[in-house]
Amino acid sequence: MSDTDKLILGLWDGHESGAALVSGSQVVFAINEERLTRRKLEIGFPARSIQACLQFAGCKPDDISDVAISTWDPAKTLTRCVPSLAEQYYQIRRKKVDMTASQRRRKLLKYKITELPPNEIARSFSNRAVSRHLRELAFSRPAPHWYDHHYCHATAAAFCSGFDKALVITIDGIGDGLSGSISAFEDGKLRRISAISGKTSLGIFFEHVTNLLNMRELEDEGKVMALANFAFPVADSANPLLDYFEVDGLTLRAKYGSVRMYRELQRVLWRYPSEQFAAMAQRVLEIKVVQLMQNAMQQTGLHRIAYSGGVASNIKVNMLVHDLPGVERLFVFPHMGDGGLALGAAMAANHELHGVARYSLPNLFLGPSFEDGDILAAAQKAGLVCRKSDDVVKETAQLIHGGEIVLWFQGRMELGPRSLGARSILARPDSEEMKNELNLKLKKRVYYQPFCPAMLHLDAAEILENYKGVPNPFMTVGYRVRPEYRAAVRGVINIDGSCRPQILHEENSRIARLLREYRKLAGRGILLNTSFNTHGEPIVCAPADAVRTFVETDVNYLIMEDFIVTKTKRA
């Protein structure tokens, strides 16, 4: 087997665990464990994801040339060696159980432990735990390659950006003792020029805010961002949270450590409505991240930015960075949180071993697909009516234009937190009533959390103020809708007139074809596109998942490949 054919398996076994397979300059397959276990943001060793990688590639464990994994700080090592601790935290974090006083103290202690940097003792214990799991799956190769947490975030962003040279920035909660990094990417190599200590974490700050608003940390930060839109404006000079961080060149200084910061935020919270508290916290991210980006561009002379880490999921911040004078292009790695570390680790190993530093990433359809027989079996088992369409795209466009909500299941499943046209719920974008109906029937979102659109680039150029003509197929940046078009897309915009669109160019994916077909009927190729799942569930993966969601909800049409599935009787 030549170097270009060798299969490298990347793993991540923290929250939103998963596995990825790369070969040469191609991402062969990638998936997160939650899609297979059906537990959202699943934790622990990704055995099912590994099996899915092997099954897709048609290979055995011995066909994998190398295994790579990220993060060996003491906190991650502890949960590898004592998995019950990770499970306890999972149950508490997702608010499945009430937290006792002792658990609350241990949780605060956890923040102190996560600040400890990686060391050789931790690496040895981590290596032993992971190697044991690999042996149980019949892997007999040498021990896995280990890569720094933020290097994996940076590698994925840089190598998938399409840039020859770029400023690479990672910002998250914490991993391997750091909460961020700034690197230069040139000549196929990453050179770190600054690191942000884990004791100074914008990500943990926003986790604390999320928790104090009685939401789920590492999951509901997007809700905090959305809630902020409903706040009465607070001047920056009157925002006490802005003093919590200071940008110092290419790093950050914090007024408080993570535990003290939580207590200080508690004191501030009671003085403000929840909306204002959220808005003040959101403003901290906006100002501090933008300052870091500006300083980094000025110091390096690099004006194309590749960006990753959990904080990169904040599309309002990303919109400000996108609009900054001097930013030529912004690429946000679409699986920016820790769920993308498996792919980053695989790419890091492929670069070290074979020098590969560029990947083609035209879409994120990197998961499993299913045969017609799987679809028919799942539908028939549930007693559903299944009809094969001669032109399923045209029929679906007509259904949506006629006011139907459609569950859309096509091809290989997407990787990452967004539905991008393979596992989507689709509806008209111009109806407030449709948005409310969708919320009632399926999503059960809070009132302030908007839905997002998928649109053709021709329509994006017409209706978006700050669209620069650059593809944005992954829903990673916010845009402002021109006032005269807001009524036409009122089902998919924020109260401030912004939206987080998936913008498709000339690709021939089914979702792009559907948008073109819908454009013939409605005049614009824009649809409401939200993730195919019910509240609290992972995005559906297999036909059985799609059918179960369909049966449990008051929706009339499920489209799976060329099949139009309906219910024998209305619920």
JSON list of C-alpha atoms in Angstrom, two decimals, residues 24-189:
[
{"chain": "A", "resi": 24, "resn": "GLY", "atom": "CA", "xyz": [-4.21, 10.78, 1.09]},
{"chain": "A", "resi": 25, "resn": "SER", "atom": "CA", "xyz": [-5.92, 14.15, 0.72]},
{"chain": "A", "resi": 26, "resn": "GLN", "atom": "CA", "xyz": [-9.43, 12.74, 1.12]},
{"chain": "A", "resi": 27, "resn": "VAL", "atom": "CA", "xyz": [-11.70, 12.49, 4.13]},
{"chain": "A", "resi": 28, "resn": "VAL", "atom": "CA", "xyz": [-13.11, 9.00, 3.65]},
{"chain": "A", "resi": 29, "resn": "PHE", "atom": "CA", "xyz": [-15.63, 8.90, 6.49]},
{"chain": "A", "resi": 30, "resn": "ALA", "atom": "CA", "xyz": [-16.43, 10.71, 9.72]},
{"chain": "A", "resi": 31, "resn": "ILE", "atom": "CA", "xyz": [-19.14, 10.33, 12.33]},
{"chain": "A", "resi": 32, "resn": "ASN", "atom": "CA", "xyz": [-19.92, 11.12, 15.96]},
{"chain": "A", "resi": 33, "resn": "GLU", "atom": "CA", "xyz": [-20.97, 8.48, 18.43]},
{"chain": "A", "resi": 34, "resn": "GLU", "atom": "CA", "xyz": [-24.24, 10.23, 19.33]},
{"chain": "A", "resi": 35, "resn": "ARG", "atom": "CA", "xyz": [-25.72, 9.39, 15.92]},
{"chain": "A", "resi": 36, "resn": "LEU", "atom": "CA", "xyz": [-25.29, 5.68, 16.64]},
{"chain": "A", "resi": 37, "resn": "THR", "atom": "CA", "xyz": [-26.09, 5.46, 20.36]},
{"chain": "A", "resi": 38, "resn": "ARG", "atom": "CA", "xyz": [-28.87, 8.08, 20.07]},
{"chain": "A", "resi": 39, "resn": "ARG", "atom": "CA", "xyz": [-27.59, 9.93, 23.18]},
{"chain": "A", "resi": 40, "resn": "LYS", "atom": "CA", "xyz": [-26.94, 13.54, 22.31]},
{"chain": "A", "resi": 41, "resn": "LEU", "atom": "CA", "xyz": [-23.31, 14.64, 22.70]},
{"chain": "A", "resi": 42, "resn": "GLU", "atom": "CA", "xyz": [-22.27, 11.10, 23.63]},
{"chain": "A", "resi": 43, "resn": "ILE", "atom": "CA", "xyz": [-19.12, 10.64, 25.71]},
{"chain": "A", "resi": 44, "resn": "GLY", "atom": "CA", "xyz": [-16.47, 7.95, 25.99]},
{"chain": "A", "resi": 45, "resn": "PHE", "atom": "CA", "xyz": [-14.56, 5.67, 23.67]},
{"chain": "A", "resi": 46, "resn": "PRO", "atom": "CA", "xyz": [-16.21, 5.75, 20.20]},
{"chain": "A", "resi": 47, "resn": "ALA", "atom": "CA", "xyz": [-16.39, 2.00, 19.52]},
{"chain": "A", "resi": 48, "resn": "ARG", "atom": "CA", "xyz": [-19.48, 2.23, 17.30]},
{"chain": "A", "resi": 49, "resn": "SER", "atom": "CA", "xyz": [-18.00, 5.08, 15.28]},
{"chain": "A", "resi": 50, "resn": "ILE", "atom": "CA", "xyz": [-14.85, 3.05, 14.68]},
{"chain": "A", "resi": 51, "resn": "GLN", "atom": "CA", "xyz": [-16.92, 0.09, 13.50]},
{"chain": "A", "resi": 52, "resn": "ALA", "atom": "CA", "xyz": [-18.85, 2.41, 11.17]},
{"chain": "A", "resi": 53, "resn": "CYS", "atom": "CA", "xyz": [-15.56, 3.69, 9.70]},
{"chain": "A", "resi": 54, "resn": "LEU", "atom": "CA", "xyz": [-14.33, 0.14, 9.07]},
{"chain": "A", "resi": 55, "resn": "GLN", "atom": "CA", "xyz": [-17.65, -0.95, 7.59]},
{"chain": "A", "resi": 56, "resn": "PHE", "atom": "CA", "xyz": [-17.80, 1.98, 5.17]},
{"chain": "A", "resi": 57, "resn": "ALA", "atom": "CA", "xyz": [-14.21, 1.46, 4.01]},
{"chain": "A", "resi": 58, "resn": "GLY", "atom": "CA", "xyz": [-14.70, -2.30, 3.78]},
{"chain": "A", "resi": 59, "resn": "CYS", "atom": "CA", "xyz": [-11.61, -2.95, 5.85]},
{"chain": "A", "resi": 60, "resn": "LYS", "atom": "CA", "xyz": [-10.43, -4.68, 9.01]},
{"chain": "A", "resi": 61, "resn": "PRO", "atom": "CA", "xyz": [-8.52, -3.18, 11.96]},
{"chain": "A", "resi": 62, "resn": "ASP", "atom": "CA", "xyz": [-5.20, -4.44, 10.56]},
{"chain": "A", "resi": 63, "resn": "ASP", "atom": "CA", "xyz": [-5.85, -2.46, 7.35]},
{"chain": "A", "resi": 64, "resn": "ILE", "atom": "CA", "xyz": [-5.56, 0.78, 9.34]},
{"chain": "A", "resi": 65, "resn": "SER", "atom": "CA", "xyz": [-1.96, 2.00, 9.12]},
{"chain": "A", "resi": 66, "resn": "ASP", "atom": "CA", "xyz": [-2.11, 4.41, 12.08]},
{"chain": "A", "resi": 67, "resn": "VAL", "atom": "CA", "xyz": [-4.44, 5.60, 14.81]},
{"chain": "A", "resi": 68, "resn": "ALA", "atom": "CA", "xyz": [-4.38, 9.18, 16.12]},
{"chain": "A", "resi": 69, "resn": "ILE", "atom": "CA", "xyz": [-6.08, 10.76, 19.11]},
{"chain": "A", "resi": 70, "resn": "SER", "atom": "CA", "xyz": [-6.19, 14.15, 20.80]},
{"chain": "A", "resi": 71, "resn": "THR", "atom": "CA", "xyz": [-5.79, 15.49, 24.33]},
{"chain": "A", "resi": 72, "resn": "TRP", "atom": "CA", "xyz": [-3.96, 13.91, 27.26]},
{"chain": "A", "resi": 73, "resn": "ASP", "atom": "CA", "xyz": [-4.27, 16.49, 30.01]},
{"chain": "A", "resi": 74, "resn": "PRO", "atom": "CA", "xyz": [-4.79, 15.14, 33.56]},
{"chain": "A", "resi": 75, "resn": "ALA", "atom": "CA", "xyz": [-8.54, 15.86, 33.56]},
{"chain": "A", "resi": 76, "resn": "LYS", "atom": "CA", "xyz": [-9.16, 13.92, 30.34]},
{"chain": "A", "resi": 77, "resn": "THR", "atom": "CA", "xyz": [-6.86, 11.15, 31.53]},
{"chain": "A", "resi": 78, "resn": "LEU", "atom": "CA", "xyz": [-8.84, 10.86, 34.77]},
{"chain": "A", "resi": 79, "resn": "THR", "atom": "CA", "xyz": [-12.12, 10.32, 32.92]},
{"chain": "A", "resi": 80, "resn": "ARG", "atom": "CA", "xyz": [-10.47, 7.76, 30.64]},
{"chain": "A", "resi": 81, "resn": "CYS", "atom": "CA", "xyz": [-9.32, 5.79, 33.64]},
{"chain": "A", "resi": 82, "resn": "VAL", "atom": "CA", "xyz": [-12.53, 6.30, 35.66]},
{"chain": "A", "resi": 83, "resn": "PRO", "atom": "CA", "xyz": [-15.36, 6.48, 33.06]},
{"chain": "A", "resi": 84, "resn": "SER", "atom": "CA", "xyz": [-18.01, 6.74, 35.78]},
{"chain": "A", "resi": 85, "resn": "LEU", "atom": "CA", "xyz": [-16.80, 10.29, 36.50]},
{"chain": "A", "resi": 86, "resn": "ALA", "atom": "CA", "xyz": [-17.44, 11.27, 32.89]},
{"chain": "A", "resi": 87, "resn": "GLU", "atom": "CA", "xyz": [-20.91, 9.72, 33.03]},
{"chain": "A", "resi": 88, "resn": "GLN", "atom": "CA", "xyz": [-21.76, 11.60, 36.24]},
{"chain": "A", "resi": 89, "resn": "TYR", "atom": "CA", "xyz": [-20.69, 14.88, 34.63]},
{"chain": "A", "resi": 90, "resn": "TYR", "atom": "CA", "xyz": [-22.67, 14.03, 31.48]},
{"chain": "A", "resi": 91, "resn": "GLN", "atom": "CA", "xyz": [-25.86, 13.47, 33.49]},
{"chain": "A", "resi": 92, "resn": "ILE", "atom": "CA", "xyz": [-25.35, 16.69, 35.45]},
{"chain": "A", "resi": 93, "resn": "ARG", "atom": "CA", "xyz": [-24.35, 18.79, 32.44]},
{"chain": "A", "resi": 94, "resn": "ARG", "atom": "CA", "xyz": [-27.38, 17.71, 30.43]},
{"chain": "A", "resi": 95, "resn": "LYS", "atom": "CA", "xyz": [-29.57, 18.31, 33.50]},
{"chain": "A", "resi": 96, "resn": "LYS", "atom": "CA", "xyz": [-30.71, 14.70, 33.61]},
{"chain": "A", "resi": 97, "resn": "VAL", "atom": "CA", "xyz": [-30.20, 14.65, 37.39]},
{"chain": "A", "resi": 98, "resn": "ASP", "atom": "CA", "xyz": [-30.19, 17.27, 40.13]},
{"chain": "A", "resi": 99, "resn": "MET", "atom": "CA", "xyz": [-26.76, 18.21, 41.40]},
{"chain": "A", "resi": 100, "resn": "THR", "atom": "CA", "xyz": [-25.99, 17.52, 45.06]},
{"chain": "A", "resi": 101, "resn": "ALA", "atom": "CA", "xyz": [-23.89, 19.89, 47.14]},
{"chain": "A", "resi": 102, "resn": "SER", "atom": "CA", "xyz": [-20.89, 17.56, 46.96]},
{"chain": "A", "resi": 103, "resn": "GLN", "atom": "CA", "xyz": [-21.26, 17.22, 43.19]},
{"chain": "A", "resi": 104, "resn": "ARG", "atom": "CA", "xyz": [-21.41, 21.00, 42.89]},
{"chain": "A", "resi": 105, "resn": "ARG", "atom": "CA", "xyz": [-18.12, 21.25, 44.77]},
{"chain": "A", "resi": 106, "resn": "ARG", "atom": "CA", "xyz": [-16.58, 18.53, 42.59]},
{"chain": "A", "resi": 107, "resn": "LYS", "atom": "CA", "xyz": [-17.73, 20.32, 39.47]},
{"chain": "A", "resi": 108, "resn": "LEU", "atom": "CA", "xyz": [-15.98, 23.50, 40.54]},
{"chain": "A", "resi": 109, "resn": "LEU", "atom": "CA", "xyz": [-12.91, 21.42, 41.38]},
{"chain": "A", "resi": 110, "resn": "LYS", "atom": "CA", "xyz": [-13.08, 19.98, 37.85]},
{"chain": "A", "resi": 111, "resn": "TYR", "atom": "CA", "xyz": [-12.42, 23.43, 36.45]},
{"chain": "A", "resi": 112, "resn": "LYS", "atom": "CA", "xyz": [-9.20, 23.64, 38.48]},
{"chain": "A", "resi": 113, "resn": "ILE", "atom": "CA", "xyz": [-8.08, 20.17, 37.32]},
{"chain": "A", "resi": 114, "resn": "THR", "atom": "CA", "xyz": [-8.73, 21.00, 33.67]},
{"chain": "A", "resi": 115, "resn": "GLU", "atom": "CA", "xyz": [-6.29, 23.89, 33.94]},
{"chain": "A", "resi": 116, "resn": "LEU", "atom": "CA", "xyz": [-3.41, 21.48, 34.58]},
{"chain": "A", "resi": 117, "resn": "PRO", "atom": "CA", "xyz": [-1.22, 21.08, 31.49]},
{"chain": "A", "resi": 118, "resn": "PRO", "atom": "CA", "xyz": [-0.52, 17.67, 29.95]},
{"chain": "A", "resi": 119, "resn": "ASN", "atom": "CA", "xyz": [2.43, 15.69, 31.27]},
{"chain": "A", "resi": 120, "resn": "GLU", "atom": "CA", "xyz": [4.11, 12.38, 30.54]},
{"chain": "A", "resi": 121, "resn": "ILE", "atom": "CA", "xyz": [2.44, 10.57, 33.43]},
{"chain": "A", "resi": 122, "resn": "ALA", "atom": "CA", "xyz": [-1.01, 11.56, 32.16]},
{"chain": "A", "resi": 123, "resn": "ARG", "atom": "CA", "xyz": [-0.02, 10.63, 28.63]},
{"chain": "A", "resi": 124, "resn": "SER", "atom": "CA", "xyz": [1.13, 7.19, 29.78]},
{"chain": "A", "resi": 125, "resn": "PHE", "atom": "CA", "xyz": [-2.17, 6.47, 31.56]},
{"chain": "A", "resi": 126, "resn": "SER", "atom": "CA", "xyz": [-4.21, 7.83, 28.65]},
{"chain": "A", "resi": 127, "resn": "ASN", "atom": "CA", "xyz": [-2.24, 5.73, 26.20]},
{"chain": "A", "resi": 128, "resn": "ARG", "atom": "CA", "xyz": [-2.80, 2.63, 28.30]},
{"chain": "A", "resi": 129, "resn": "ALA", "atom": "CA", "xyz": [-6.57, 3.20, 28.53]},
{"chain": "A", "resi": 130, "resn": "VAL", "atom": "CA", "xyz": [-7.05, 3.91, 24.81]},
{"chain": "A", "resi": 131, "resn": "SER", "atom": "CA", "xyz": [-4.79, 1.05, 23.73]},
{"chain": "A", "resi": 132, "resn": "ARG", "atom": "CA", "xyz": [-6.86, -1.35, 25.84]},
{"chain": "A", "resi": 133, "resn": "HIS", "atom": "CA", "xyz": [-10.03, -0.29, 24.03]},
{"chain": "A", "resi": 134, "resn": "LEU", "atom": "CA", "xyz": [-8.32, -0.67, 20.66]},
{"chain": "A", "resi": 135, "resn": "ARG", "atom": "CA", "xyz": [-7.17, -4.19, 21.49]},
{"chain": "A", "resi": 136, "resn": "GLU", "atom": "CA", "xyz": [-10.76, -5.07, 22.38]},
{"chain": "A", "resi": 137, "resn": "LEU", "atom": "CA", "xyz": [-11.67, -4.11, 18.81]},
{"chain": "A", "resi": 138, "resn": "ALA", "atom": "CA", "xyz": [-8.85, -6.31, 17.42]},
{"chain": "A", "resi": 139, "resn": "PHE", "atom": "CA", "xyz": [-6.41, -3.49, 16.62]},
{"chain": "A", "resi": 140, "resn": "SER", "atom": "CA", "xyz": [-2.89, -4.89, 16.85]},
{"chain": "A", "resi": 141, "resn": "ARG", "atom": "CA", "xyz": [-0.83, -1.99, 15.48]},
{"chain": "A", "resi": 142, "resn": "PRO", "atom": "CA", "xyz": [1.54, 0.04, 17.68]},
{"chain": "A", "resi": 143, "resn": "ALA", "atom": "CA", "xyz": [0.18, 2.54, 20.18]},
{"chain": "A", "resi": 144, "resn": "PRO", "atom": "CA", "xyz": [-1.75, 5.54, 18.85]},
{"chain": "A", "resi": 145, "resn": "HIS", "atom": "CA", "xyz": [-0.19, 8.87, 17.94]},
{"chain": "A", "resi": 146, "resn": "TRP", "atom": "CA", "xyz": [-1.08, 11.67, 20.36]},
{"chain": "A", "resi": 147, "resn": "TYR", "atom": "CA", "xyz": [-1.67, 15.30, 19.35]},
{"chain": "A", "resi": 148, "resn": "ASP", "atom": "CA", "xyz": [-2.31, 18.48, 21.28]},
{"chain": "A", "resi": 149, "resn": "HIS", "atom": "CA", "xyz": [-5.95, 19.54, 21.62]},
{"chain": "A", "resi": 150, "resn": "HIS", "atom": "CA", "xyz": [-5.57, 22.95, 19.99]},
{"chain": "A", "resi": 151, "resn": "TYR", "atom": "CA", "xyz": [-3.18, 21.65, 17.35]},
{"chain": "A", "resi": 152, "resn": "CYS", "atom": "CA", "xyz": [-5.98, 19.30, 16.22]},
{"chain": "A", "resi": 153, "resn": "HIS", "atom": "CA", "xyz": [-8.47, 22.18, 16.08]},
{"chain": "A", "resi": 154, "resn": "ALA", "atom": "CA", "xyz": [-5.96, 24.27, 14.14]},
{"chain": "A", "resi": 155, "resn": "THR", "atom": "CA", "xyz": [-4.97, 21.47, 11.78]},
{"chain": "A", "resi": 156, "resn": "ALA", "atom": "CA", "xyz": [-8.56, 20.81, 10.74]},
{"chain": "A", "resi": 157, "resn": "ALA", "atom": "CA", "xyz": [-9.21, 24.51, 10.13]},
{"chain": "A", "resi": 158, "resn": "ALA", "atom": "CA", "xyz": [-6.00, 25.18, 8.20]},
{"chain": "A", "resi": 159, "resn": "PHE", "atom": "CA", "xyz": [-5.93, 22.03, 6.09]},
{"chain": "A", "resi": 160, "resn": "CYS", "atom": "CA", "xyz": [-9.60, 22.28, 5.04]},
{"chain": "A", "resi": 161, "resn": "SER", "atom": "CA", "xyz": [-9.62, 26.04, 4.40]},
{"chain": "A", "resi": 162, "resn": "GLY", "atom": "CA", "xyz": [-8.26, 25.90, 0.87]},
{"chain": "A", "resi": 163, "resn": "PHE", "atom": "CA", "xyz": [-5.84, 28.71, 1.79]},
{"chain": "A", "resi": 164, "resn": "ASP", "atom": "CA", "xyz": [-2.16, 28.57, 0.83]},
{"chain": "A", "resi": 165, "resn": "LYS", "atom": "CA", "xyz": [-1.33, 30.74, 3.81]},
{"chain": "A", "resi": 166, "resn": "ALA", "atom": "CA", "xyz": [-3.53, 31.89, 6.64]},
{"chain": "A", "resi": 167, "resn": "LEU", "atom": "CA", "xyz": [-3.85, 33.07, 10.19]},
{"chain": "A", "resi": 168, "resn": "VAL", "atom": "CA", "xyz": [-5.18, 30.10, 12.19]},
{"chain": "A", "resi": 169, "resn": "ILE", "atom": "CA", "xyz": [-7.04, 30.86, 15.41]},
{"chain": "A", "resi": 170, "resn": "THR", "atom": "CA", "xyz": [-8.60, 28.44, 17.90]},
{"chain": "A", "resi": 171, "resn": "ILE", "atom": "CA", "xyz": [-10.71, 29.51, 20.89]},
{"chain": "A", "resi": 172, "resn": "ASP", "atom": "CA", "xyz": [-12.69, 27.15, 23.12]},
{"chain": "A", "resi": 173, "resn": "GLY", "atom": "CA", "xyz": [-13.26, 26.16, 26.75]},
{"chain": "A", "resi": 174, "resn": "ILE", "atom": "CA", "xyz": [-10.07, 24.30, 27.54]},
{"chain": "A", "resi": 175, "resn": "GLY", "atom": "CA", "xyz": [-7.97, 21.41, 26.35]},
{"chain": "A", "resi": 176, "resn": "ASP", "atom": "CA", "xyz": [-4.41, 20.36, 27.20]},
{"chain": "A", "resi": 177, "resn": "GLY", "atom": "CA", "xyz": [-4.11, 23.37, 29.50]},
{"chain": "A", "resi": 178, "resn": "LEU", "atom": "CA", "xyz": [-5.00, 25.96, 26.84]},
{"chain": "A", "resi": 179, "resn": "SER", "atom": "CA", "xyz": [-8.14, 27.82, 25.84]},
{"chain": "A", "resi": 180, "resn": "GLY", "atom": "CA", "xyz": [-6.84, 29.10, 22.54]},
{"chain": "A", "resi": 181, "resn": "SER", "atom": "CA", "xyz": [-3.99, 29.39, 20.09]},
{"chain": "A", "resi": 182, "resn": "ILE", "atom": "CA", "xyz": [-2.81, 31.61, 17.25]},
{"chain": "A", "resi": 183, "resn": "SER", "atom": "CA", "xyz": [-0.75, 30.09, 14.46]},
{"chain": "A", "resi": 184, "resn": "ALA", "atom": "CA", "xyz": [0.58, 30.96, 11.03]},
{"chain": "A", "resi": 185, "resn": "PHE", "atom": "CA", "xyz": [-0.05, 28.50, 8.21]},
{"chain": "A", "resi": 186, "resn": "GLU", "atom": "CA", "xyz": [2.43, 28.77, 5.35]},
{"chain": "A", "resi": 187, "resn": "ASP", "atom": "CA", "xyz": [4.11, 26.29, 2.99]},
{"chain": "A", "resi": 188, "resn": "GLY", "atom": "CA", "xyz": [1.95, 23.47, 4.32]},
{"chain": "A", "resi": 189, "resn": "LYS", "atom": "CA", "xyz": [3.13, 23.94, 7.91]}
]
